[in-house]
Coordinates of C-alpha atoms in Angstrom, one line a residue:
X1 CA 7.1 35.7 -6.9
X2 CA 4.9 35.3 -3.9
X3 CA 6.6 34.9 -0.5
X4 CA 6.7 31.3 0.5
X5 CA 6.5 30.1 4.2
X6 CA 9.8 28.4 5.1
X7 CA 10.9 26.4 8.1
X8 CA 14.5 25.2 8.6
X9 CA 14.6 21.5 7.7
X10 CA 15.7 19.2 10.7
X11 CA 18.6 16.9 10.0
X12 CA 18.1 13.4 8.5
X13 CA 18.8 10.7 11.2
X14 CA 18.2 7.0 10.8
X15 CA 19.8 4.2 12.8
X16 CA 19.6 1.8 9.9
X17 CA 21.8 4.2 7.6
X18 CA 21.5 4.9 3.9
X19 CA 20.7 2.6 1.0
X20 CA 21.3 3.2 -2.7
X21 CA 24.2 5.4 -2.1
X22 CA 27.2 3.1 -2.5
X23 CA 27.6 3.0 1.4
X24 CA 28.0 6.9 1.7
X25 CA 26.2 8.6 4.6
X26 CA 24.5 12.0 3.8
X27 CA 23.5 15.0 5.7
X28 CA 21.3 17.8 4.5
X29 CA 24.3 20.0 4.1
X30 CA 25.7 17.5 1.5
X31 CA 22.5 18.1 -0.4
X32 CA 22.5 22.0 -0.3
X33 CA 21.7 23.6 -3.6
X34 CA 19.4 20.8 -4.7
X35 CA 15.7 20.5 -4.3
X36 CA 15.1 17.7 -1.8
X37 CA 11.8 15.7 -1.7
X38 CA 11.5 13.5 1.4
X39 CA 9.2 10.6 0.9
X40 CA 8.2 9.2 4.3
X41 CA 7.0 5.7 3.4
X42 CA 6.8 2.1 4.8
X43 CA 6.7 -0.9 2.5
X44 CA 3.5 -2.4 4.0
X45 CA 1.6 0.6 2.8
X46 CA -0.1 0.4 -0.6
X47 CA -0.7 4.2 -0.7
X48 CA 3.2 4.5 -0.3
X49 CA 3.6 2.3 -3.3
X50 CA 1.3 4.3 -5.3
X51 CA 3.3 7.5 -4.4
X52 CA 6.5 5.7 -5.5
X53 CA 4.9 5.2 -8.9
X54 CA 3.7 8.8 -9.0
X55 CA 7.2 10.1 -8.4
X56 CA 8.8 8.2 -11.1
X57 CA 8.2 10.7 -13.9
X58 CA 9.1 13.7 -11.8
X59 CA 12.3 11.8 -10.7
X60 CA 13.4 11.3 -14.2
X61 CA 12.4 14.8 -15.6
X62 CA 14.2 16.8 -12.9
X63 CA 17.1 14.4 -12.0
X64 CA 19.7 17.1 -12.3
X65 CA 18.1 19.4 -9.7
X66 CA 15.8 17.2 -7.5
X67 CA 16.9 14.5 -5.0
X68 CA 14.2 12.3 -3.8
X69 CA 15.1 10.6 -0.5
X70 CA 12.9 7.8 0.9
X71 CA 12.7 8.0 4.6
X72 CA 11.7 4.4 5.6
X73 CA 9.5 4.7 8.7
X74 CA 8.2 1.4 9.9
X75 CA 4.8 0.5 11.1
X76 CA 5.2 -3.2 11.8
X77 CA 8.0 -4.7 13.8
X78 CA 9.2 -6.6 10.8
X79 CA 9.6 -3.4 8.8
X80 CA 12.2 -2.2 11.3
X81 CA 14.5 -5.0 10.3
X82 CA 17.2 -3.5 8.1
X83 CA 17.3 -6.5 5.7
X84 CA 13.7 -6.2 5.2
X85 CA 14.2 -2.7 4.1
X86 CA 16.8 -3.7 1.8
X87 CA 14.6 -6.3 0.2
X88 CA 11.7 -3.8 -0.2
X89 CA 13.9 -1.2 -1.9
X90 CA 14.8 -3.9 -4.5
X91 CA 11.3 -5.3 -4.7
X92 CA 9.7 -2.0 -5.5
X93 CA 12.4 -0.7 -7.7
X94 CA 13.2 2.4 -5.6
X95 CA 15.7 4.3 -7.7
X96 CA 16.7 6.9 -5.1
X97 CA 18.5 7.0 -1.8
X98 CA 16.7 5.6 1.2
X99 CA 17.3 6.4 4.8
X100 CA 16.5 3.6 7.1
X101 CA 14.8 5.1 10.2
X102 CA 13.6 2.2 12.3
X103 CA 13.1 4.3 15.4
X104 CA 11.1 7.0 13.6
X105 CA 13.7 9.7 14.6
X106 CA 13.3 11.7 11.4
X107 CA 9.6 11.1 11.2
X108 CA 9.3 12.7 14.8
X109 CA 11.5 15.7 13.9
X110 CA 9.3 16.5 10.8
X111 CA 6.1 15.9 12.9
X112 CA 4.8 13.5 10.3
X113 CA 1.4 11.9 11.1
X114 CA 0.7 9.7 8.1
X115 CA 2.0 7.3 5.6
X116 CA 2.9 8.5 3.0
X117 CA 3.9 12.1 3.4
X118 CA 6.0 14.2 1.1
X119 CA 8.1 17.1 2.3
X120 CA 9.8 19.5 0.0
X121 CA 13.0 21.2 1.0
X122 CA 14.4 24.2 -1.0
X123 CA 18.1 24.5 -2.1
X124 CA 18.8 26.7 1.0
X125 CA 17.6 23.9 3.4
X126 CA 14.1 25.2 4.3
X127 CA 10.9 23.2 4.3
X128 CA 8.5 24.9 2.0
X129 CA 5.6 22.3 1.6
X130 CA 4.2 19.2 3.0
X131 CA 1.7 16.8 1.4
X132 CA 0.0 13.8 2.9
X133 CA -1.5 10.9 0.8
X134 CA -1.6 10.4 -2.8
X135 CA -2.2 12.6 -5.9
X136 CA 0.3 15.4 -5.3
X137 CA 2.8 14.8 -8.0
X138 CA 1.4 17.5 -10.2
X139 CA 1.5 20.0 -7.4
X140 CA 5.1 19.1 -6.4
X141 CA 6.2 19.4 -10.0
X142 CA 4.8 23.0 -10.3
X143 CA 6.5 23.9 -7.0
X144 CA 9.7 22.3 -8.2
X145 CA 9.6 24.4 -11.5
X146 CA 9.1 27.6 -9.3
X147 CA 12.0 26.6 -7.0
X148 CA 14.2 26.0 -10.1
X149 CA 13.5 29.5 -11.5
X150 CA 13.8 31.2 -8.1
X151 CA 17.1 29.7 -7.0
X152 CA 18.6 29.7 -10.4
X153 CA 18.1 33.6 -10.4
X154 CA 19.5 33.7 -6.8
X155 CA 22.5 31.5 -7.7
X156 CA 21.6 29.0 -5.0
X157 CA 20.6 26.2 -7.4
X158 CA 23.2 23.4 -8.0
X159 CA 22.7 21.0 -10.9
X160 CA 24.4 17.7 -11.5
X161 CA 24.2 14.0 -10.8
X162 CA 22.4 12.9 -7.7
X163 CA 23.6 10.6 -4.9
X164 CA 21.8 7.6 -6.1
X165 CA 24.1 4.5 -6.7
X166 CA 22.3 1.3 -8.2
X167 CA 22.9 -1.9 -6.2
X168 CA 24.4 -4.9 -8.0
X169 CA 21.8 -7.1 -9.7
X170 CA 21.4 -10.6 -8.4
X171 CA 20.7 -13.7 -10.6
X172 CA 17.9 -16.0 -9.5
X173 CA 15.0 -17.8 -11.4
X174 CA 12.5 -15.8 -9.3
X175 CA 12.7 -12.4 -7.8
X176 CA 10.3 -11.6 -5.0
X177 CA 7.6 -13.8 -6.3
X178 CA 4.0 -12.9 -5.2
X179 CA 1.5 -15.7 -5.7
X180 CA 1.2 -19.2 -7.2
X181 CA -1.3 -21.4 -9.0
X182 CA -1.4 -25.1 -9.3
X183 CA -2.0 -26.2 -13.0
X184 CA -3.9 -29.1 -14.2
X185 CA -0.8 -31.1 -15.2
X186 CA 0.7 -30.6 -11.7
X187 CA 2.9 -27.7 -12.8
X188 CA 2.9 -24.3 -11.1
X189 CA 2.4 -20.8 -12.5
X190 CA 4.1 -18.1 -10.3
X191 CA 3.9 -14.3 -10.5
X192 CA 7.4 -13.3 -10.6
X193 CA 6.5 -9.8 -9.3
X194 CA 9.7 -7.7 -9.4
X195 CA 10.5 -8.9 -12.8
X196 CA 7.1 -8.0 -14.2
X197 CA 6.4 -11.5 -15.6
X198 CA 4.7 -14.9 -15.1
X199 CA 6.8 -18.0 -14.8
X200 CA 5.6 -21.5 -15.5
X201 CA 7.4 -24.2 -13.6
X202 CA 7.5 -28.0 -13.6
X203 CA 5.9 -29.8 -10.6
X204 CA 9.3 -29.8 -8.8
X205 CA 8.7 -26.0 -8.4
X206 CA 12.1 -25.2 -9.8
X207 CA 12.5 -26.2 -13.5
X208 CA 11.4 -23.3 -15.7
X209 CA 9.1 -24.3 -18.6
X210 CA 8.5 -20.7 -20.0
X211 CA 8.1 -17.1 -19.3
X212 CA 5.3 -14.8 -20.0
X213 CA 6.6 -11.2 -20.3
X214 CA 10.2 -10.1 -21.1
X215 CA 10.8 -8.8 -17.5
X216 CA 10.2 -5.1 -18.3
X217 CA 7.4 -3.0 -16.8
X218 CA 4.6 -2.2 -19.3
X219 CA 0.9 -2.7 -20.3
X220 CA 0.7 -4.6 -23.5
X221 CA -1.4 -7.5 -24.5
X222 CA 0.0 -10.4 -26.7
X223 CA 2.1 -13.5 -26.6
X224 CA 4.8 -14.6 -24.3
X225 CA 7.4 -12.3 -25.6
X226 CA 5.3 -9.3 -26.4
X227 CA 3.0 -9.2 -23.2
X228 CA 4.0 -6.7 -20.5
X229 CA 2.9 -6.7 -16.9
X230 CA 3.7 -4.3 -13.9
X231 CA 4.3 -6.2 -10.7
X232 CA 1.7 -8.9 -11.2
X233 CA 0.4 -10.6 -8.1
X234 CA -2.7 -12.9 -7.6
X235 CA -3.7 -15.8 -10.1
X236 CA -7.0 -17.7 -10.4
X237 CA -8.5 -20.2 -12.7
X238 CA -11.5 -19.1 -14.6
X239 CA -14.3 -21.4 -15.8
X240 CA -13.2 -21.1 -19.4
X241 CA -9.8 -22.4 -18.5
X242 CA -7.9 -19.1 -18.8
X243 CA -6.1 -17.7 -15.9
X244 CA -6.9 -14.4 -14.3
X245 CA -4.0 -12.3 -13.4
X246 CA -4.0 -9.4 -10.9
X247 CA -1.8 -7.0 -12.6
X248 CA -1.3 -4.8 -9.7
X249 CA 0.6 -1.6 -10.7
X250 CA -1.3 -1.5 -14.0
X251 CA -4.5 -1.4 -12.1
X252 CA -5.9 -4.2 -14.3
X253 CA -7.1 -7.8 -14.5
X254 CA -5.5 -9.7 -17.3
X255 CA -6.3 -13.2 -18.7
X256 CA -3.6 -15.7 -19.8
X257 CA -4.6 -18.6 -22.1
X258 CA -1.8 -21.2 -21.5
X259 CA -2.8 -23.1 -24.7
X260 CA -2.2 -20.2 -27.1
X261 CA 0.2 -18.3 -24.8
X262 CA -1.7 -15.2 -25.5
X263 CA -2.6 -12.6 -22.7
X264 CA -5.5 -10.2 -23.0
X265 CA -7.0 -7.5 -20.6
X266 CA -10.3 -8.4 -18.9
X267 CA -10.7 -5.3 -16.7
X268 CA -9.3 -2.0 -16.0
X269 CA -8.0 1.0 -18.0
X270 CA -4.5 1.2 -16.7
X271 CA -5.5 4.3 -14.7
X272 CA -5.7 4.3 -10.9
X273 CA -9.3 4.6 -9.5
X274 CA -10.0 7.9 -7.6
X275 CA -13.0 9.0 -5.6
X276 CA -15.7 10.4 -7.9
X277 CA -15.1 8.0 -10.9
X278 CA -17.5 5.0 -11.6
X279 CA -17.5 2.0 -9.3
X280 CA -19.3 -0.3 -11.8
X281 CA -19.8 -0.7 -15.4
X282 CA -18.2 -2.3 -18.5
X283 CA -14.9 -3.9 -17.2
X284 CA -12.6 -2.3 -19.8
X285 CA -13.9 1.2 -19.1
X286 CA -13.7 1.3 -15.2
X287 CA -10.6 2.2 -13.3
X288 CA -9.2 -0.2 -10.7
X289 CA -6.7 0.3 -7.9
X290 CA -3.9 -2.0 -7.1
X291 CA -5.7 -5.4 -7.4
X292 CA -3.6 -7.8 -5.3
X293 CA -5.4 -11.2 -5.5
X294 CA -8.2 -12.9 -7.4
X295 CA -10.5 -16.0 -6.6
X296 CA -13.5 -17.5 -8.2
X297 CA -16.4 -17.5 -5.7
X298 CA -20.2 -17.7 -6.1
X299 CA -20.2 -17.4 -9.9
X300 CA -17.9 -14.3 -10.2
X301 CA -14.2 -13.5 -10.1
X302 CA -13.6 -11.7 -6.8
X303 CA -10.9 -9.0 -6.7
X304 CA -8.9 -8.0 -3.6
X305 CA -8.7 -4.3 -4.4
X306 CA -5.9 -3.4 -2.0
X307 CA -5.5 0.1 -3.2
X308 CA -9.0 1.3 -2.1
X309 CA -9.6 -1.3 0.8
X310 CA -12.5 -3.0 -1.0
X311 CA -13.5 -6.3 -2.7
X312 CA -14.8 -6.0 -6.2
X313 CA -16.2 -8.6 -8.7
X314 CA -15.8 -9.3 -12.4
X315 CA -18.8 -11.0 -14.1
X316 CA -17.5 -12.7 -17.3
X317 CA -21.1 -13.2 -18.6
X318 CA -21.7 -9.5 -18.8
X319 CA -18.1 -8.2 -19.0
X320 CA -18.7 -5.9 -16.0
X321 CA -17.1 -5.0 -12.7
X322 CA -18.6 -3.6 -9.5
X323 CA -17.8 -3.0 -5.8
X324 CA -19.0 -6.0 -3.7
X325 CA -17.8 -4.9 -0.2
X326 CA -16.1 -2.1 1.5
X327 CA -16.5 1.7 1.6
X328 CA -12.9 2.8 0.8
X329 CA -12.5 3.7 4.4
X330 CA -9.5 1.9 6.0
X331 CA -10.2 -0.2 9.2
X332 CA -11.9 -3.3 10.6
X333 CA -15.7 -3.1 10.5
X334 CA -17.9 -6.1 9.9
X335 CA -21.5 -6.2 8.6
X336 CA -23.2 -6.0 5.2
X337 CA -20.8 -5.6 2.3
X338 CA -21.8 -2.0 1.7
X339 CA -21.0 -1.0 5.4
X340 CA -17.8 -3.1 5.9
X341 CA -14.4 -1.7 6.2
X342 CA -11.2 -3.4 5.0
X343 CA -7.5 -2.4 5.2
X344 CA -5.5 -3.4 2.2
X345 CA -7.1 -6.9 1.5
X346 CA -4.3 -8.9 -0.2
X347 CA -5.2 -12.6 -0.2
X348 CA -8.2 -14.5 -1.2
X349 CA -9.3 -18.2 -1.0
X350 CA -12.7 -19.6 -1.8
X351 CA -14.7 -22.5 -0.4
X352 CA -18.2 -23.5 -1.2
X353 CA -19.8 -21.2 1.4
X354 CA -17.0 -18.7 2.2
X355 CA -14.5 -16.3 0.7
X356 CA -11.6 -16.0 3.1
X357 CA -9.7 -12.7 3.0
X358 CA -6.2 -11.9 4.3
X359 CA -6.7 -8.2 5.4
X360 CA -3.1 -7.2 5.7
X361 CA -3.0 -3.8 7.3
X362 CA -5.4 -4.9 10.1
X363 CA -3.4 -8.1 10.5
X364 CA -6.7 -10.0 10.3
X365 CA -8.3 -13.0 8.7
X366 CA -11.8 -12.1 7.4
X367 CA -14.5 -14.0 5.5
X368 CA -17.5 -13.2 3.3
X369 CA -20.6 -15.3 3.2
X370 CA -22.8 -16.0 0.2
X371 CA -25.1 -13.1 1.1
X372 CA -22.2 -10.7 0.9
X373 CA -21.8 -10.0 4.7
X374 CA -18.3 -9.6 6.1
X375 CA -17.0 -11.4 9.3
X376 CA -13.8 -11.4 11.2
X377 CA -12.2 -14.6 12.4
X378 CA -8.9 -13.2 13.7
X379 CA -7.7 -9.6 14.2
X380 CA -8.8 -6.5 16.2
X381 CA -7.7 -3.5 14.1
X382 CA -5.0 -1.3 12.5
X383 CA -2.5 -1.1 15.3
X384 CA -2.5 -4.4 17.1
X385 CA -0.4 -7.3 15.8
X386 CA 2.0 -9.9 16.9
X387 CA 2.4 -13.8 17.0
X388 CA 0.0 -15.3 19.4
X389 CA -1.7 -18.7 19.1
X390 CA -4.8 -20.0 20.9
X391 CA -8.5 -18.7 20.8
X392 CA -9.1 -16.7 17.7
X393 CA -10.4 -13.8 19.8
X394 CA -7.1 -13.1 21.3
X395 CA -4.8 -14.5 18.5
X396 CA -2.5 -12.1 16.7
X397 CA -1.0 -12.1 13.2
X398 CA 1.3 -9.6 11.4
X399 CA 0.4 -8.3 8.0
X400 CA -0.7 -11.6 6.4
X401 CA -0.7 -11.5 2.6
X402 CA -2.1 -15.0 1.7
X403 CA -4.7 -17.5 2.7
X404 CA -5.3 -21.1 1.5
X405 CA -8.3 -23.3 2.1
X406 CA -7.5 -26.8 3.3
X407 CA -9.6 -30.0 2.8
X408 CA -10.7 -30.3 6.5
X409 CA -12.4 -26.8 6.4
X410 CA -9.5 -25.0 8.2
X411 CA -7.4 -22.4 6.4
X412 CA -3.6 -21.8 6.2
X413 CA -2.6 -18.1 6.5
X414 CA 0.7 -16.9 5.2
X415 CA 1.6 -14.7 8.2
X416 CA 4.0 -12.7 6.3
X417 CA 5.8 -10.4 8.6
X418 CA 6.1 -13.1 11.3
X419 CA 7.8 -15.3 8.6
X420 CA 5.3 -18.0 9.5
X421 CA 2.5 -20.3 8.3
X422 CA -0.5 -20.2 10.6
X423 CA -3.6 -22.3 10.7
X424 CA -7.2 -21.3 11.7
X425 CA -9.8 -23.9 12.4
X426 CA -13.4 -22.5 12.4
X427 CA -14.6 -25.7 14.2
X428 CA -12.5 -25.2 17.3
X429 CA -12.0 -21.5 16.9
X430 CA -8.3 -22.1 17.5
X431 CA -5.2 -20.5 15.7
X432 CA -2.0 -22.5 15.6
X433 CA 1.5 -22.2 14.0
X434 CA 2.3 -24.7 11.3
X435 CA 5.8 -23.6 10.3
X436 CA 8.3 -21.0 11.0
X437 CA 11.6 -19.9 9.5
X438 CA 10.0 -18.9 6.2
X439 CA 10.9 -15.5 4.7
X440 CA 8.0 -13.3 4.0
X441 CA 5.6 -15.9 2.8
X442 CA 3.0 -14.4 0.6
X443 CA 0.9 -17.4 -0.7
X444 CA 0.6 -21.1 -0.6
X445 CA -1.0 -23.7 -2.8
X446 CA -2.2 -27.3 -1.8
X447 CA -0.4 -30.0 -3.8
X448 CA -0.9 -33.7 -3.1
X449 CA -1.6 -32.9 0.6
X450 CA 1.4 -30.7 1.0
X451 CA 1.6 -27.0 0.9
X452 CA 3.9 -25.3 -1.5
X453 CA 4.7 -21.8 0.0
X454 CA 5.9 -18.8 -1.9
X455 CA 8.8 -17.6 0.1
X456 CA 8.8 -14.2 -1.5
X457 CA 12.0 -12.8 0.2
X458 CA 14.0 -16.0 -0.5
X459 CA 12.9 -16.0 -4.1
X460 CA 11.7 -19.6 -4.2
X461 CA 8.9 -22.0 -3.6
X462 CA 9.2 -24.2 -0.5
X463 CA 7.2 -27.6 0.0
X464 CA 6.0 -28.2 3.4
X465 CA 4.3 -31.3 5.0
X466 CA 1.3 -30.3 7.1
X467 CA 2.4 -31.4 10.5
X468 CA 0.1 -33.3 12.9
X469 CA 1.1 -31.2 15.9
X470 CA 1.4 -27.4 16.0
X471 CA 4.8 -25.6 16.4
X472 CA 5.2 -23.9 19.7
X473 CA 6.4 -20.3 19.6
X474 CA 7.2 -17.7 22.1
X475 CA 4.1 -15.4 22.4
X476 CA 4.7 -11.8 21.1
X477 CA 2.1 -9.0 21.0
X478 CA 2.9 -5.6 19.6
X479 CA 1.4 -2.2 18.9
X480 CA 2.7 0.3 16.4
X481 CA 5.6 2.2 17.7
X482 CA 4.1 5.6 16.5
X483 CA 3.9 7.9 19.4
X484 CA 0.3 8.8 20.5
X485 CA -0.7 12.5 20.1
X486 CA -1.5 14.0 23.4
X487 CA -4.8 15.8 23.3
X488 CA -6.8 17.7 26.0
X489 CA -10.1 16.2 27.4
X490 CA -13.3 17.7 26.0
X491 CA -13.3 19.9 22.9
X492 CA -10.8 19.1 20.1
X493 CA -10.5 21.3 17.0
X494 CA -9.7 19.1 13.9
X495 CA -8.1 21.1 11.1
X496 CA -7.2 19.4 7.7
X497 CA -4.8 21.9 6.1
X498 CA -5.2 22.1 2.3
X499 CA -3.7 24.8 0.1
X500 CA -4.5 24.4 -3.6
X501 CA -1.4 24.2 -5.7
X502 CA -0.1 27.3 -7.7
X503 CA -2.4 28.0 -10.5
X504 CA -5.3 26.0 -9.1
X505 CA -8.3 26.5 -7.0
X506 CA -11.1 24.5 -5.4
X507 CA -13.8 24.2 -8.1
X508 CA -17.2 24.8 -6.5
X509 CA -19.2 25.1 -9.7
X510 CA -20.9 21.8 -9.1
X511 CA -21.0 21.8 -5.3
X512 CA -18.4 21.2 -2.6
X513 CA -15.2 19.8 -3.7
X514 CA -13.9 18.7 -0.3
X515 CA -15.0 15.9 1.9
X516 CA -14.2 15.0 5.5
X517 CA -15.1 11.8 7.3
X518 CA -14.4 11.2 11.0
X519 CA -14.8 8.1 13.1
X520 CA -13.0 6.5 16.1
X521 CA -11.8 3.3 17.8
X522 CA -13.2 2.6 20.2
X523 CA -16.5 4.0 18.9
X524 CA -17.1 5.6 22.3
X525 CA -14.0 7.8 22.0
X526 CA -16.0 10.6 20.5
X527 CA -19.1 12.2 22.2
X528 CA -19.6 14.5 19.2
X529 CA -18.1 14.9 15.7
X530 CA -18.3 11.6 14.0
X531 CA -19.7 11.4 10.4
X532 CA -19.3 12.9 7.0
X533 CA -19.3 16.6 6.0
X534 CA -17.9 18.9 3.3
X535 CA -15.8 21.3 5.5
X536 CA -12.2 20.4 6.1
X537 CA -12.4 21.2 9.9
X538 CA -14.5 19.8 12.6
X539 CA -15.1 20.6 16.3
X540 CA -14.9 17.2 18.1
X541 CA -15.8 16.4 21.6
X542 CA -13.9 13.6 23.4
X543 CA -16.1 11.4 25.7
X544 CA -15.6 11.5 29.4
X545 CA -13.7 8.6 30.9
X546 CA -12.0 7.4 27.6
X547 CA -8.2 7.9 28.0
X548 CA -6.9 6.6 24.6
X549 CA -8.0 5.5 21.2
X550 CA -7.6 6.1 17.5
X551 CA -9.1 8.9 15.4
X552 CA -9.9 7.9 11.8
X553 CA -9.9 10.9 9.5
X554 CA -10.4 10.6 5.7
X555 CA -10.1 13.8 3.7
X556 CA -10.5 14.6 0.1
X557 CA -10.1 17.8 -1.9
X558 CA -10.3 18.4 -5.7
X559 CA -8.5 21.4 -7.3
X560 CA -8.8 22.5 -10.9
X561 CA -6.8 24.9 -13.1
X562 CA -7.7 28.5 -12.3
X563 CA -8.3 29.7 -15.9
X564 CA -11.7 31.3 -16.5
X565 CA -11.2 31.0 -20.2
X566 CA -10.9 27.2 -20.1
X567 CA -14.4 25.5 -20.0
X568 CA -12.9 22.2 -19.1
X569 CA -10.1 22.8 -16.7
X570 CA -7.8 19.9 -15.6
X571 CA -8.7 18.7 -12.2
X572 CA -6.8 16.7 -9.6
X573 CA -7.8 14.8 -6.5
X574 CA -5.8 14.9 -3.2
X575 CA -6.8 12.3 -0.7
X576 CA -5.5 10.8 2.5
X577 CA -6.7 8.6 5.4
X578 CA -5.2 9.1 8.8
X579 CA -5.4 6.8 11.8
X580 CA -4.1 9.0 14.6
X581 CA -3.5 7.3 17.9
X582 CA -4.4 9.8 20.7
X583 CA -3.9 9.9 24.5
X584 CA -6.0 12.2 26.6
X585 CA -4.0 14.2 29.1
X586 CA -4.8 17.4 31.0
X587 CA -2.0 19.3 29.3
X588 CA -2.6 17.9 25.8
X589 CA -3.4 20.0 22.7
X590 CA -6.8 21.3 22.0
X591 CA -6.2 21.4 18.2
X592 CA -5.2 18.6 15.9
X593 CA -3.9 19.9 12.5
X594 CA -3.5 17.3 9.7
X595 CA -1.7 18.6 6.6
X596 CA -3.2 17.3 3.3
X597 CA -1.2 19.8 1.3
X598 CA 0.7 23.0 2.1
X599 CA 2.0 24.3 5.5
X600 CA 0.3 24.6 8.7
X601 CA 0.4 28.3 9.7

């Protein structure tokens, strides 16, 4: 067996302690003899949620040799709250131990630069691989099989039950509900996200009429007892009276007929969209990626495609889908739809002339006009957030997930991580706070002049009167606590490290199988090196006089089975977007390595 590079694994440290272990605290020594996979994640990050789903099968198949440990490493201030991490672990059905690391201590020890990042530690306590982004489950499984064989032969593999201890279930009518829709008779339909179902309620918002889905994850059409969803979110009324459902983890759009109780699939295949597959075509034949919300606007159903930072549309007349705005690059860039950048759009609301968008990861409120151009009302970028009212140009939100159009032309924003309801008035250009002391509000619907708010982390709907005067709150402004990487002025070598998994190689039969895209915030940070290319390295030049900023790096590599006899080898896409805060200092580094897969030599 080939010699594998190994580095002694640093200890696991987290001020928030351990979850899903029955209150036991663990060290790496306690896990010696097991293959440990560290999943550095944060619950705001849709790519991290994709990786949780990718790991489920591996976790089940190798449960007697592999221990997956989620290292929760927050981006937003709210994500550093311990109870918020407890909620997220239940919400996303994390069935392995989680270390709550609010100060990013373990993140720094492992030199992690991106969410999500996976680190593999062998049974003797050495790091043997690191992978950033999505699409690595197949490579990690091959490595796990190699490590099982190697350490079984050496006598250093220990089999048995892992440290996971399931928390006690809690009985509530709803569990982390996502979105809501007002029905014609005054009732409400709610996506009961964590229980993988829809719940129809009476107008009081509490009395349950019926359920659609049995509460088990799946992808099956049919009546109320047969249908299966997987973490459904957004809801929208279609012109034919059916209700469109953003079935998020199934990567699909479903349609519920309340008259018959039947659910069918409108769009999506159940597979997640990856670079290189179609972005338009017959709706049932095109892959989607984590659709989070839906809204009817300008004769089409618009889809907030959170998983790829885009807006798509579904045309019921032709039964087709296509990209409407966004490039798949993550960030905040306005302009024509084909050039705009989003960052996990998660909430939509339509008026006659605008489609409002809650753009979660940039903590922004955006809108699309009828010509398809994208504009920003509130927000400045990926790393600035907080709770600040006043003129929209300096106002701050924190990871909003919902937006609701109000009759006077203003919009209410579910400012999720500030636990607040905010209001933006386009006429005055002002942002105000309508209500506080909500718990992770994720949507709101207008009912008889009031707002019914989905309080996701309180598992309920809350009815609010719109106040005549704004609530006064203490101003808070934040930046992500990730430490900036110190780089030297002038030339900077960017190296994206990629090593194809065992038994695979880069397949260049049809041209380059790698891609690298580099940009910066502010745009003047780079004097040279921006743009797209096919090499996984780039010589950058930092502009004179700019002392700090963010490098945006998007890398993709496709590897295929290395078997000359196989005419149609299986191929896999490895992909990650980095936003790397940098600070220019005289003694900073002249090389910036970003590990996509493998180890940086």
